[in-house]
Short mmCIF file of C-alpha atoms in Angstrom, two decimals:
data_model
loop_
_atom_site.label_atom_id
_atom_site.label_comp_id
_atom_site.label_asym_id
_atom_site.label_seq_id
_atom_site.Cartn_x
_atom_site.Cartn_y
_atom_site.Cartn_z
CA MET A 1 -0.14 0.17 0.19
CA ALA A 2 1.85 3.31 -0.47
CA ILE A 3 1.40 5.41 1.98
CA ASN A 4 0.60 9.16 0.74
CA LYS A 5 3.34 10.88 3.37
CA GLU A 6 2.30 14.35 2.31
CA SER A 7 -1.20 13.98 3.15
CA ASN A 8 -2.85 15.64 6.05
CA GLN A 9 -3.61 12.52 8.56
CA PHE A 10 0.32 11.07 7.52
CA THR A 11 1.78 14.66 8.91
CA PHE A 12 -0.25 14.77 12.76
CA GLY A 13 0.74 10.82 12.41
CA PHE A 14 4.36 11.23 12.15
CA ALA A 15 4.44 14.43 13.57
CA ILE A 16 2.33 12.40 17.00
CA GLY A 17 5.32 9.52 16.53
CA LEU A 18 7.93 10.43 17.03
CA VAL A 19 7.17 13.06 19.76
CA VAL A 20 4.99 10.41 21.96
CA ILE A 21 9.51 8.53 21.33
CA LEU A 22 10.78 10.78 22.00
CA GLY A 23 9.99 11.61 24.71
CA VAL A 24 9.56 8.13 26.34
CA ILE A 25 13.89 8.31 25.53
CA LEU A 26 13.65 12.15 27.38
CA ALA A 27 11.78 10.51 30.12
CA VAL A 28 13.78 7.14 31.20
CA LEU A 29 16.93 9.12 30.34
CA SER A 30 16.03 11.97 33.16
CA GLU A 31 15.41 9.65 35.72
CA GLY A 32 17.99 6.48 34.96
CA LEU A 33 20.69 9.70 35.85
CA LYS A 34 18.86 10.99 38.29
CA PRO A 35 21.25 9.54 41.34
CA TYR A 36 24.02 11.50 39.95
CA LYS A 37 22.43 14.33 38.96
CA ASP A 38 21.42 13.97 42.80
CA LYS A 39 24.95 12.39 44.17
CA ASN A 40 26.37 15.58 43.09
CA VAL A 41 23.95 18.38 44.06
CA ARG A 42 25.20 16.52 47.28
CA ILE A 43 28.50 17.19 47.29
CA LYS A 44 28.25 20.08 45.61
CA LYS A 45 26.41 21.47 49.39
CA GLN A 46 29.67 19.57 51.30
CA LEU A 47 31.96 21.27 49.20
CA ASP A 48 30.42 24.82 49.46
CA ILE A 49 29.85 24.01 53.55
CA LEU A 50 33.49 23.32 53.74
CA SER A 51 34.78 25.60 52.39
CA ALA A 52 33.00 28.02 54.26
CA MET A 53 35.29 27.13 57.67
CA MET A 54 38.42 25.60 54.94
CA ASP A 55 40.70 26.68 52.04
CA VAL A 56 39.19 23.33 50.11
CA GLU A 57 41.71 24.09 47.58
CA LYS A 58 44.85 23.74 49.26
CA GLU A 59 43.58 20.67 51.67
CA GLY A 60 43.14 18.40 48.06
CA ILE A 61 39.34 18.16 48.74
CA THR A 62 38.30 17.90 45.39
CA ARG A 63 34.61 16.16 44.80
CA ALA A 64 36.09 12.71 44.37
CA ASN A 65 37.33 13.38 48.43
CA ALA A 66 34.26 15.10 49.71
CA GLU A 67 31.53 13.08 50.94
CA VAL A 68 35.19 11.01 53.41
CA GLU A 69 36.21 14.35 54.07
CA PHE A 70 32.70 15.89 54.98
CA GLU A 71 32.17 13.25 57.47
CA LYS A 72 35.58 13.93 58.86
CA TYR A 73 34.69 18.20 59.99
CA VAL A 74 30.77 17.92 60.14
CA LYS A 75 29.23 16.18 62.72
CA LEU A 76 25.65 16.37 61.23
CA LYS A 77 24.60 14.59 64.29
CA ASP A 78 25.46 17.78 66.38
CA ALA A 79 23.61 20.40 63.47
CA VAL A 80 20.40 21.37 64.95
CA ILE A 81 17.82 23.39 63.93
CA LEU A 82 16.35 26.73 65.27
CA ASP A 83 13.21 27.67 64.48
CA TYR A 84 12.22 31.91 63.76
CA THR A 85 12.72 33.37 67.42
CA GLY A 86 16.39 31.72 67.60
CA LYS A 87 14.70 28.33 69.69
CA VAL A 88 15.69 25.09 68.49
CA LYS A 89 12.78 22.94 66.77
CA LYS A 90 13.10 19.86 67.78
CA ALA A 91 13.61 17.30 64.63
CA GLU A 92 11.35 15.80 62.87
CA ASP A 93 11.34 12.40 62.64
CA GLY A 94 13.74 11.49 60.27
CA VAL A 95 14.75 14.53 58.87
CA SER A 96 18.73 15.56 59.17
CA ALA A 97 19.60 19.20 58.69
CA PHE A 98 21.21 18.29 56.01
CA ASP A 99 18.70 17.65 53.56
CA ILE A 100 16.24 21.08 54.90
CA ASP A 101 16.94 22.82 51.77
CA ILE A 102 15.73 25.53 52.80
CA LYS A 103 16.39 27.91 48.90
CA LYS A 104 12.50 26.16 48.71
CA GLU A 105 11.61 26.71 51.59
CA PHE A 106 13.02 30.31 51.24
CA ARG A 107 10.88 30.65 47.83
CA ASP A 108 7.40 28.96 49.16
CA LYS A 109 5.12 31.73 49.99
CA THR A 110 2.99 30.38 51.62
CA LEU A 111 5.20 28.99 54.21
CA ALA A 112 4.33 30.60 57.50
CA GLU A 113 7.71 32.31 58.94
CA LYS A 114 7.13 29.99 61.77
CA ASP A 115 7.15 26.88 60.52
CA LYS A 116 10.62 27.70 58.62
CA ASN A 117 13.75 25.71 59.44
CA TYR A 118 17.13 27.23 60.05
CA PRO A 119 19.73 24.56 60.62
CA LEU A 120 23.73 25.32 61.68
CA PHE A 121 26.05 22.66 61.18
CA VAL A 122 28.13 22.26 63.92
CA ALA A 123 32.30 20.39 62.69
CA LYS A 124 35.23 21.09 64.17
CA ASP A 125 38.57 22.09 62.67
CA LYS A 126 42.11 20.32 62.37
CA ASN A 127 42.87 21.80 65.97
CA ASP A 128 38.98 20.21 67.17
CA LYS A 129 38.42 23.48 67.88
CA THR A 130 34.43 24.12 67.03
CA ARG A 131 33.29 25.83 64.13
CA TYR A 132 29.79 26.62 63.92
CA ILE A 133 28.85 26.92 60.14
CA ILE A 134 25.05 29.02 59.37
CA PRO A 135 23.39 28.57 55.78
CA VAL A 136 21.94 31.68 54.41
CA VAL A 137 19.89 32.28 51.18
CA GLY A 138 18.30 35.77 50.00
CA LYS A 139 18.33 37.66 46.91
CA GLY A 140 20.01 38.78 43.80
CA LEU A 141 19.68 41.04 40.69
CA TRP A 142 17.87 38.52 39.01
CA GLY A 143 17.53 35.45 41.21
CA PRO A 144 18.81 33.04 43.92
CA ILE A 145 21.92 34.50 46.07
CA TRP A 146 22.82 31.91 49.02
CA GLY A 147 25.66 31.13 50.82
CA TYR A 148 27.02 30.19 54.08
CA ILE A 149 28.69 31.89 57.30
CA CYS A 150 31.60 30.16 60.17
CA LEU A 151 31.32 31.43 63.39
CA LYS A 152 34.90 30.84 65.06
CA GLU A 153 34.75 28.92 68.41
CA ASP A 154 34.27 32.34 70.86
CA MET A 155 30.34 31.79 68.23
CA ASN A 156 30.82 35.66 67.57
CA THR A 157 34.13 35.93 64.02
CA VAL A 158 33.53 35.58 60.93
CA LEU A 159 36.16 32.58 59.82
CA GLY A 160 35.16 32.33 56.91
CA VAL A 161 31.48 32.10 54.75
CA SER A 162 31.02 30.88 50.42
CA PHE A 163 28.44 32.72 48.64
CA ALA A 164 27.49 32.06 45.60
CA HIS A 165 24.22 32.79 43.06
CA LYS A 166 22.61 31.35 40.19
CA THR A 167 22.62 34.22 37.73
CA GLU A 168 23.70 37.76 39.06
CA THR A 169 25.61 39.50 35.60
CA PRO A 170 29.03 38.43 35.55
CA GLY A 171 32.06 40.78 35.94
CA LEU A 172 29.48 42.75 38.67
CA GLY A 173 27.25 40.68 40.62
CA ALA A 174 28.95 37.41 40.40
CA GLU A 175 31.68 38.74 41.91
CA ILE A 176 30.38 38.10 45.11
CA ASN A 177 31.14 34.92 45.12
CA LYS A 178 35.06 35.43 44.10
CA PRO A 179 37.79 35.45 47.05
CA PHE A 180 38.68 39.64 47.33
CA PHE A 181 35.18 39.75 48.07
CA MET A 182 33.49 36.55 50.18
CA ASP A 183 37.88 37.24 52.71
CA ARG A 184 36.33 40.86 53.07
CA TRP A 185 33.84 39.09 56.06
CA LYS A 186 36.80 38.01 57.81
CA ASN A 187 36.84 37.98 61.80
CA SER A 188 34.25 40.69 61.60
CA LYS A 189 31.95 40.06 64.88
CA ILE A 190 28.12 39.48 64.86
CA MET A 191 27.55 40.90 67.93
CA GLU A 192 28.73 43.92 70.03
CA LYS A 193 27.82 44.32 73.58
CA GLY A 194 26.01 41.53 73.58
CA SER A 195 23.42 41.54 70.88
CA PHE A 196 23.01 40.75 66.95
CA ARG A 197 25.43 44.20 65.11
CA LYS A 198 24.00 44.60 61.99
CA TYR A 199 26.13 43.33 59.13
CA GLU A 200 26.36 47.50 56.41
CA VAL A 201 27.23 47.22 53.07
CA VAL A 202 29.17 50.62 51.76
CA LYS A 203 29.63 52.05 47.99
CA ASP A 204 31.99 54.76 49.69
CA ASN A 205 35.22 52.32 50.80
CA SER A 206 35.11 53.07 54.85
CA GLY A 207 33.69 48.95 54.91
CA ALA A 208 37.99 49.03 54.76
CA ILE A 209 38.49 48.06 57.76
CA LYS A 210 38.88 44.24 58.09
CA GLY A 211 36.50 42.89 61.19
CA ASP A 212 34.10 46.03 61.23
CA SER A 213 30.61 45.13 60.30
CA LYS A 214 30.81 48.00 57.68
CA ILE A 215 31.44 45.46 54.03
CA ASP A 216 32.88 47.02 50.73
CA GLY A 217 29.88 46.93 47.85
CA ILE A 218 30.89 46.00 44.40
CA THR A 219 31.37 48.21 42.30
CA GLY A 220 28.67 47.76 39.53
CA GLY A 221 26.72 45.02 41.76
CA THR A 222 25.35 47.18 44.09
CA ILE A 223 21.55 45.60 43.66
CA THR A 224 23.58 41.67 44.53
CA SER A 225 25.53 42.93 47.43
CA LYS A 226 22.14 44.47 49.25
CA GLY A 227 21.09 41.52 48.77
CA VAL A 228 23.62 39.57 50.15
CA GLU A 229 23.03 42.44 53.05
CA GLU A 230 19.99 41.79 53.79
CA MET A 231 20.39 37.61 53.65
CA VAL A 232 22.52 38.35 55.88
CA ASN A 233 21.12 40.29 58.09
CA ARG A 234 17.74 38.20 58.35
CA THR A 235 19.09 35.46 59.19
CA LEU A 236 22.21 36.69 61.91
CA LYS A 237 19.53 38.40 63.44
CA ILE A 238 17.86 34.39 64.18
CA TYR A 239 21.53 32.73 64.95
CA ALA A 240 22.53 35.39 67.11
CA THR A 241 19.24 35.33 69.57
CA TYR A 242 20.14 31.38 70.10
CA PHE A 243 24.07 32.01 70.26
CA LYS A 244 23.35 34.49 73.49
CA ASN A 245 21.53 32.29 74.74
CA LYS A 246 24.06 29.01 74.98
CA LYS A 247 26.80 31.39 76.13
CA SER A 248 24.30 32.64 79.15
CA MET B 1 26.33 12.38 -4.53
CA SER B 2 22.74 10.20 -6.56
CA SER B 3 25.52 7.89 -8.04
CA GLU B 4 25.88 6.30 -5.68
CA LYS B 5 26.15 2.33 -5.56
CA GLY B 6 26.09 -0.43 -3.09
CA SER B 7 29.57 -1.21 -4.24
CA GLU B 8 30.98 1.96 -3.17
CA PRO B 9 33.67 1.24 -0.63
CA LEU B 10 33.47 3.02 2.72
CA PHE B 11 36.63 5.49 2.74
CA SER B 12 36.09 6.41 -0.85
CA LYS B 13 37.86 9.86 -2.33
CA LYS B 14 34.29 11.15 -2.15
CA ASN B 15 33.87 10.26 0.78
CA LYS B 16 36.73 11.04 2.17
CA LYS B 17 35.70 14.67 1.07
CA LEU B 18 33.06 14.41 3.53
CA ILE B 19 35.82 14.82 5.78
CA THR B 20 38.85 16.80 5.09
CA ASP B 21 36.91 19.68 3.39
CA PRO B 22 35.05 21.35 6.18
CA LEU B 23 38.42 21.15 7.90
CA THR B 24 39.81 22.91 5.85
CA ASP B 25 38.31 24.95 2.45
CA ASN B 26 34.51 24.88 4.00
CA ASN B 27 35.49 25.15 7.79
CA PRO B 28 31.84 25.96 9.47
CA VAL B 29 33.63 28.55 11.10
CA THR B 30 35.93 30.09 8.90
CA ILE B 31 34.62 29.95 5.73
CA GLN B 32 30.70 29.56 6.19
CA VAL B 33 31.24 32.14 9.51
CA LEU B 34 28.18 29.32 11.15
CA GLY B 35 28.65 29.09 14.92
CA ILE B 36 29.84 31.80 16.05
CA CYS B 37 27.83 32.23 19.27
CA SER B 38 30.06 29.44 21.33
CA ALA B 39 32.80 30.36 19.13
CA LEU B 40 33.40 33.36 21.23
CA ALA B 41 31.19 32.58 24.20
CA ILE B 42 32.83 29.19 25.55
CA THR B 43 36.47 29.64 24.49
CA VAL B 44 37.91 30.84 27.87
CA GLN B 45 39.65 27.41 27.72
CA VAL B 46 40.01 24.66 26.86
CA ASN B 47 38.82 21.90 28.97
CA GLN B 48 35.16 24.19 28.06
CA ALA B 49 35.68 24.09 24.11
CA ILE B 50 36.77 20.16 24.45
CA VAL B 51 33.69 19.52 25.80
CA MET B 52 31.87 21.93 24.02
CA SER B 53 33.36 20.36 20.52
CA LEU B 54 33.26 16.66 21.25
CA SER B 55 28.70 17.62 22.63
CA VAL B 56 28.33 18.95 18.98
CA LEU B 57 30.00 16.24 17.75
CA PHE B 58 27.50 13.85 18.72
CA VAL B 59 24.89 16.40 18.60
CA ILE B 60 25.70 16.35 14.44
CA ILE B 61 26.57 12.86 14.10
CA MET B 62 24.16 11.52 15.49
CA GLY B 63 21.47 14.03 14.51
CA ASN B 64 22.95 13.97 10.67
CA LEU B 65 22.04 9.66 11.24
CA ILE B 66 18.35 10.01 12.38
CA VAL B 67 17.53 13.40 9.48
CA SER B 68 18.47 10.09 7.09
CA LEU B 69 17.21 7.35 8.16
CA LEU B 70 14.47 9.31 8.35
CA ARG B 71 14.93 11.12 4.76
CA ASN B 72 12.04 9.79 2.96
CA LEU B 73 9.49 9.79 6.45
CA ILE B 74 9.30 12.82 6.54
CA PRO B 75 6.76 15.04 6.03
CA SER B 76 8.59 18.01 3.25
CA ARG B 77 5.97 20.40 5.23
CA ILE B 78 7.04 19.51 9.14
CA ARG B 79 10.71 18.78 7.90
CA ILE B 80 12.05 22.03 10.02
CA ILE B 81 10.66 21.35 12.86
CA VAL B 82 10.90 18.13 12.09
CA GLN B 83 14.90 18.88 12.31
CA LEU B 84 14.40 20.64 15.65
CA LEU B 85 12.57 17.79 17.76
CA VAL B 86 15.74 15.18 17.17
CA VAL B 87 17.94 18.06 18.37
CA ALA B 88 16.77 19.70 20.57
CA SER B 89 15.93 15.93 21.59
CA LEU B 90 19.75 14.93 20.91
CA VAL B 91 21.24 18.69 22.26
CA ILE B 92 19.02 17.89 26.23
CA ILE B 93 20.58 13.85 26.57
CA VAL B 94 24.64 15.61 25.63
CA ASP B 95 23.43 18.35 28.60
CA GLN B 96 21.86 15.64 30.56
CA VAL B 97 24.93 12.69 30.36
CA LEU B 98 27.03 16.11 31.20
CA ALA B 99 24.79 17.08 34.56
CA ALA B 100 25.72 13.39 35.65
CA PHE B 101 28.83 13.17 35.11
CA LEU B 102 30.95 16.51 34.47
CA PRO B 103 28.91 18.94 37.18
CA ASP B 104 31.18 21.11 37.25
CA LEU B 105 31.91 21.55 33.48
CA SER B 106 28.03 21.34 32.76
CA SER B 107 27.50 24.28 34.73
CA LYS B 108 30.55 26.57 33.76
CA LEU B 109 28.20 25.67 29.80
CA SER B 110 25.27 26.37 31.72
CA VAL B 111 22.74 27.85 28.89
CA PHE B 112 26.13 26.97 26.39
CA VAL B 113 25.25 23.54 25.73
CA GLY B 114 21.26 24.43 26.20
CA LEU B 115 21.72 26.35 23.00
CA ILE B 116 23.60 23.71 20.60
CA ILE B 117 19.91 23.74 19.23
CA THR B 118 20.04 27.09 18.02
CA ASN B 119 24.06 26.39 16.78
CA CYS B 120 23.44 27.45 12.56
CA ILE B 121 26.21 24.71 12.18
CA ILE B 122 23.89 21.57 13.00
CA MET B 123 20.41 22.43 11.60
CA GLY B 124 22.05 24.05 8.26
CA ARG B 125 23.65 19.64 7.99
CA LEU B 126 20.85 18.77 8.43
CA GLU B 127 18.86 20.54 5.48
CA ALA B 128 21.78 20.54 3.25
CA PHE B 129 22.64 17.37 3.63
CA ALA B 130 21.06 14.48 5.44
CA MET B 131 18.41 15.54 4.69
CA ALA B 132 19.30 14.34 0.41
CA ASN B 133 21.92 11.29 1.14
CA LYS B 134 21.88 7.98 2.70
CA PRO B 135 22.98 7.88 6.82
CA TRP B 136 27.30 6.81 6.19
CA PRO B 137 28.18 9.67 4.29
CA SER B 138 25.74 11.42 6.60
CA ILE B 139 27.83 10.69 9.22
CA LEU B 140 30.71 11.33 7.37
CA ASP B 141 29.29 14.99 7.26
CA GLY B 142 28.61 15.76 10.56
CA LEU B 143 32.17 13.89 11.67
CA GLY B 144 34.06 16.25 9.39
CA ASN B 145 31.34 20.09 10.27
CA GLY B 146 31.24 18.96 14.20
CA LEU B 147 35.38 18.54 13.77
CA GLY B 148 36.12 21.70 11.95
CA TYR B 149 34.32 23.45 14.75
CA GLY B 150 35.87 21.69 17.20
CA ALA B 151 39.15 22.80 15.50
CA ILE B 152 38.49 26.78 15.32
CA LEU B 153 36.82 26.62 18.44
CA ILE B 154 39.89 24.22 20.79
CA ILE B 155 42.92 26.97 18.67
CA VAL B 156 41.07 29.70 20.09
CA ALA B 157 40.34 28.36 23.03
CA VAL B 158 44.34 27.45 22.73
CA PHE B 159 45.30 31.64 22.51
CA ARG B 160 42.57 32.37 25.29
CA GLU B 161 43.48 29.99 28.36
CA LEU B 162 47.40 30.96 27.62
CA PHE B 163 47.71 34.38 26.83
CA GLY B 164 44.50 34.99 29.03
CA SER B 165 45.15 33.18 31.63
CA GLY B 166 48.71 31.48 31.39
CA THR B 167 47.54 27.53 32.14
CA LEU B 168 46.70 24.96 29.15
CA MET B 169 44.25 22.07 30.48
CA GLY B 170 44.59 24.72 33.95
CA ILE B 171 48.14 23.37 34.06
CA PRO B 172 50.27 26.80 34.33
CA ILE B 173 52.48 27.14 31.35
CA PHE B 174 53.86 30.98 32.73
CA GLY B 175 54.09 29.65 36.59
CA ASN B 176 52.61 31.15 39.18
CA PRO B 177 51.09 34.72 39.03
CA LEU B 178 50.17 35.19 42.27
CA PRO B 179 50.58 38.03 44.11
CA GLY B 180 53.73 37.11 46.77
CA GLU B 181 54.67 34.59 45.48
CA GLU B 182 55.10 35.03 41.97
CA SER B 183 57.80 32.28 39.57
CA GLY B 184 58.50 32.20 35.60
CA LEU B 185 57.62 34.44 33.80
CA TYR B 186 55.74 36.26 36.21
CA ALA B 187 58.69 37.23 38.46
CA MET B 188 60.01 39.22 35.74
CA GLY B 189 56.90 40.85 35.35
CA TYR B 190 55.28 39.80 33.59
CA GLN B 191 50.53 40.08 32.86
CA ASN B 192 48.49 38.65 32.14
CA ASN B 193 45.76 39.95 29.30
CA ASN B 194 41.86 39.91 30.05
CA MET B 195 41.56 41.67 27.47
CA MET B 196 42.03 38.07 26.42
CA ILE B 197 39.42 36.48 28.56
CA LEU B 198 36.83 38.86 26.85
CA PRO B 199 34.87 37.83 24.85
CA PRO B 200 36.01 39.66 21.79
CA MET B 201 39.02 38.72 21.90
CA ALA B 202 37.55 35.15 20.46
CA LEU B 203 36.26 38.07 17.25
CA ILE B 204 39.34 39.38 16.69
CA ILE B 205 41.69 35.86 16.66
CA THR B 206 38.61 33.95 14.74
CA GLY B 207 38.86 36.95 12.38
CA ILE B 208 42.51 36.18 12.49
CA ILE B 209 42.47 32.89 11.54
CA ILE B 210 40.28 33.39 9.18
CA TRP B 211 42.99 35.99 7.20
CA VAL B 212 44.95 33.29 7.55
CA GLN B 213 43.46 31.08 5.97
CA ARG B 214 42.09 33.16 3.16
CA SER B 215 45.64 35.01 2.58
CA ARG B 216 47.15 31.45 2.36
CA ASN B 217 44.00 29.88 0.23
CA LYS B 218 43.64 33.23 -2.27
CA ALA B 219 40.78 31.26 -4.35
CA LEU B 220 38.87 31.34 -1.02
CA ILE B 221 38.44 34.94 -1.41
CA GLU B 222 34.93 36.62 -2.31
CA GLU B 223 34.77 39.27 -4.93
CA HIS B 224 32.01 41.44 -4.61
#
């Protein structure tokens, strides 16, 4: 039987058949690769957390050994989950602090403030000093920005930060994940006279003094810099309450 | 191409030409000036250029093969859509595989893998060659054009990475540029050229390649 391949029936049939076949192939592939992709996301998170407390590159930590190294430093059983008032939440069964997706909670407009989770990771560095690692998430100019802030054993001094972004402008806002910007946060204190002190991201170069609460923003990346400021202040305020209660 | 017989050897002179032509006198980037967008975007590092070239190579070979196999079935009214579907599916496959096995490179290449779909070289070869030729020559045509594209990409990337960052595939060539611990050329006052990292430099280097190629082979110069 000769098929008229220019007929409408054949054209529609061909289009539908091709779409179905390709759809099935892609769906199978996507599901099949899901475990690998999930693992990559997990390892990236571990690397981000570690890079807040140490120079990951210098320590020779790569994707290959991230999982082992992460367990060596970060004690997930010591991690706690706070609520928005800074009190420790009773952990729901089977929910570990590591698995809480604060980015998703931040995006979720329907989630009430009191239901949001604020995980705090506790780690030990090489010299057995305690390190507290706080995840932060906020808005940049184009999309989400996030990061981790590591405090020293005094629960006050910033040891280091690691910021990341999804789609900030290259060369401008995207610079928040560059060492020159992240180093500016080092040795600053989150509390003054026992209460939380806000950070200020400034434009007038007055942030040049290391260790105070003024941080030089990024030229041409004002909205992203302000986004970092908002993100850090909003989150640290909650944790500061927790640290204050813990110390007293 | 219509004179093919079943007994034609796999690598006849004509078939070999399908591979060698796009590498030299019919290069898709320097002669046809196609696929320039990605050539500018991902040639800052050689690693990226290689992965991008392999991705395009895979998509163009498989795309040519699939379209060539279907060429007598595809209704001509929707042929462009069918070609797009095939290319888009292949690109998603590449994107997923990269995300699963080369996560760091995948995040660096970001949107540019997805943009392979719009690479004119691929659509051009599907429409101009695969729709009218048998599977085997189509595979060779895809191979040739993919390699031609990749070769230019890698040449540009070598220049940009070497003079822009002083490295090749991430390995330092000129010594250590870190302030305070300079070594090699940097200790003598050498500085990386930041201009090389910026997109316009890719255009200039591609332009120089085109210039060199046309001055060696005067037949390539268009007359207006």
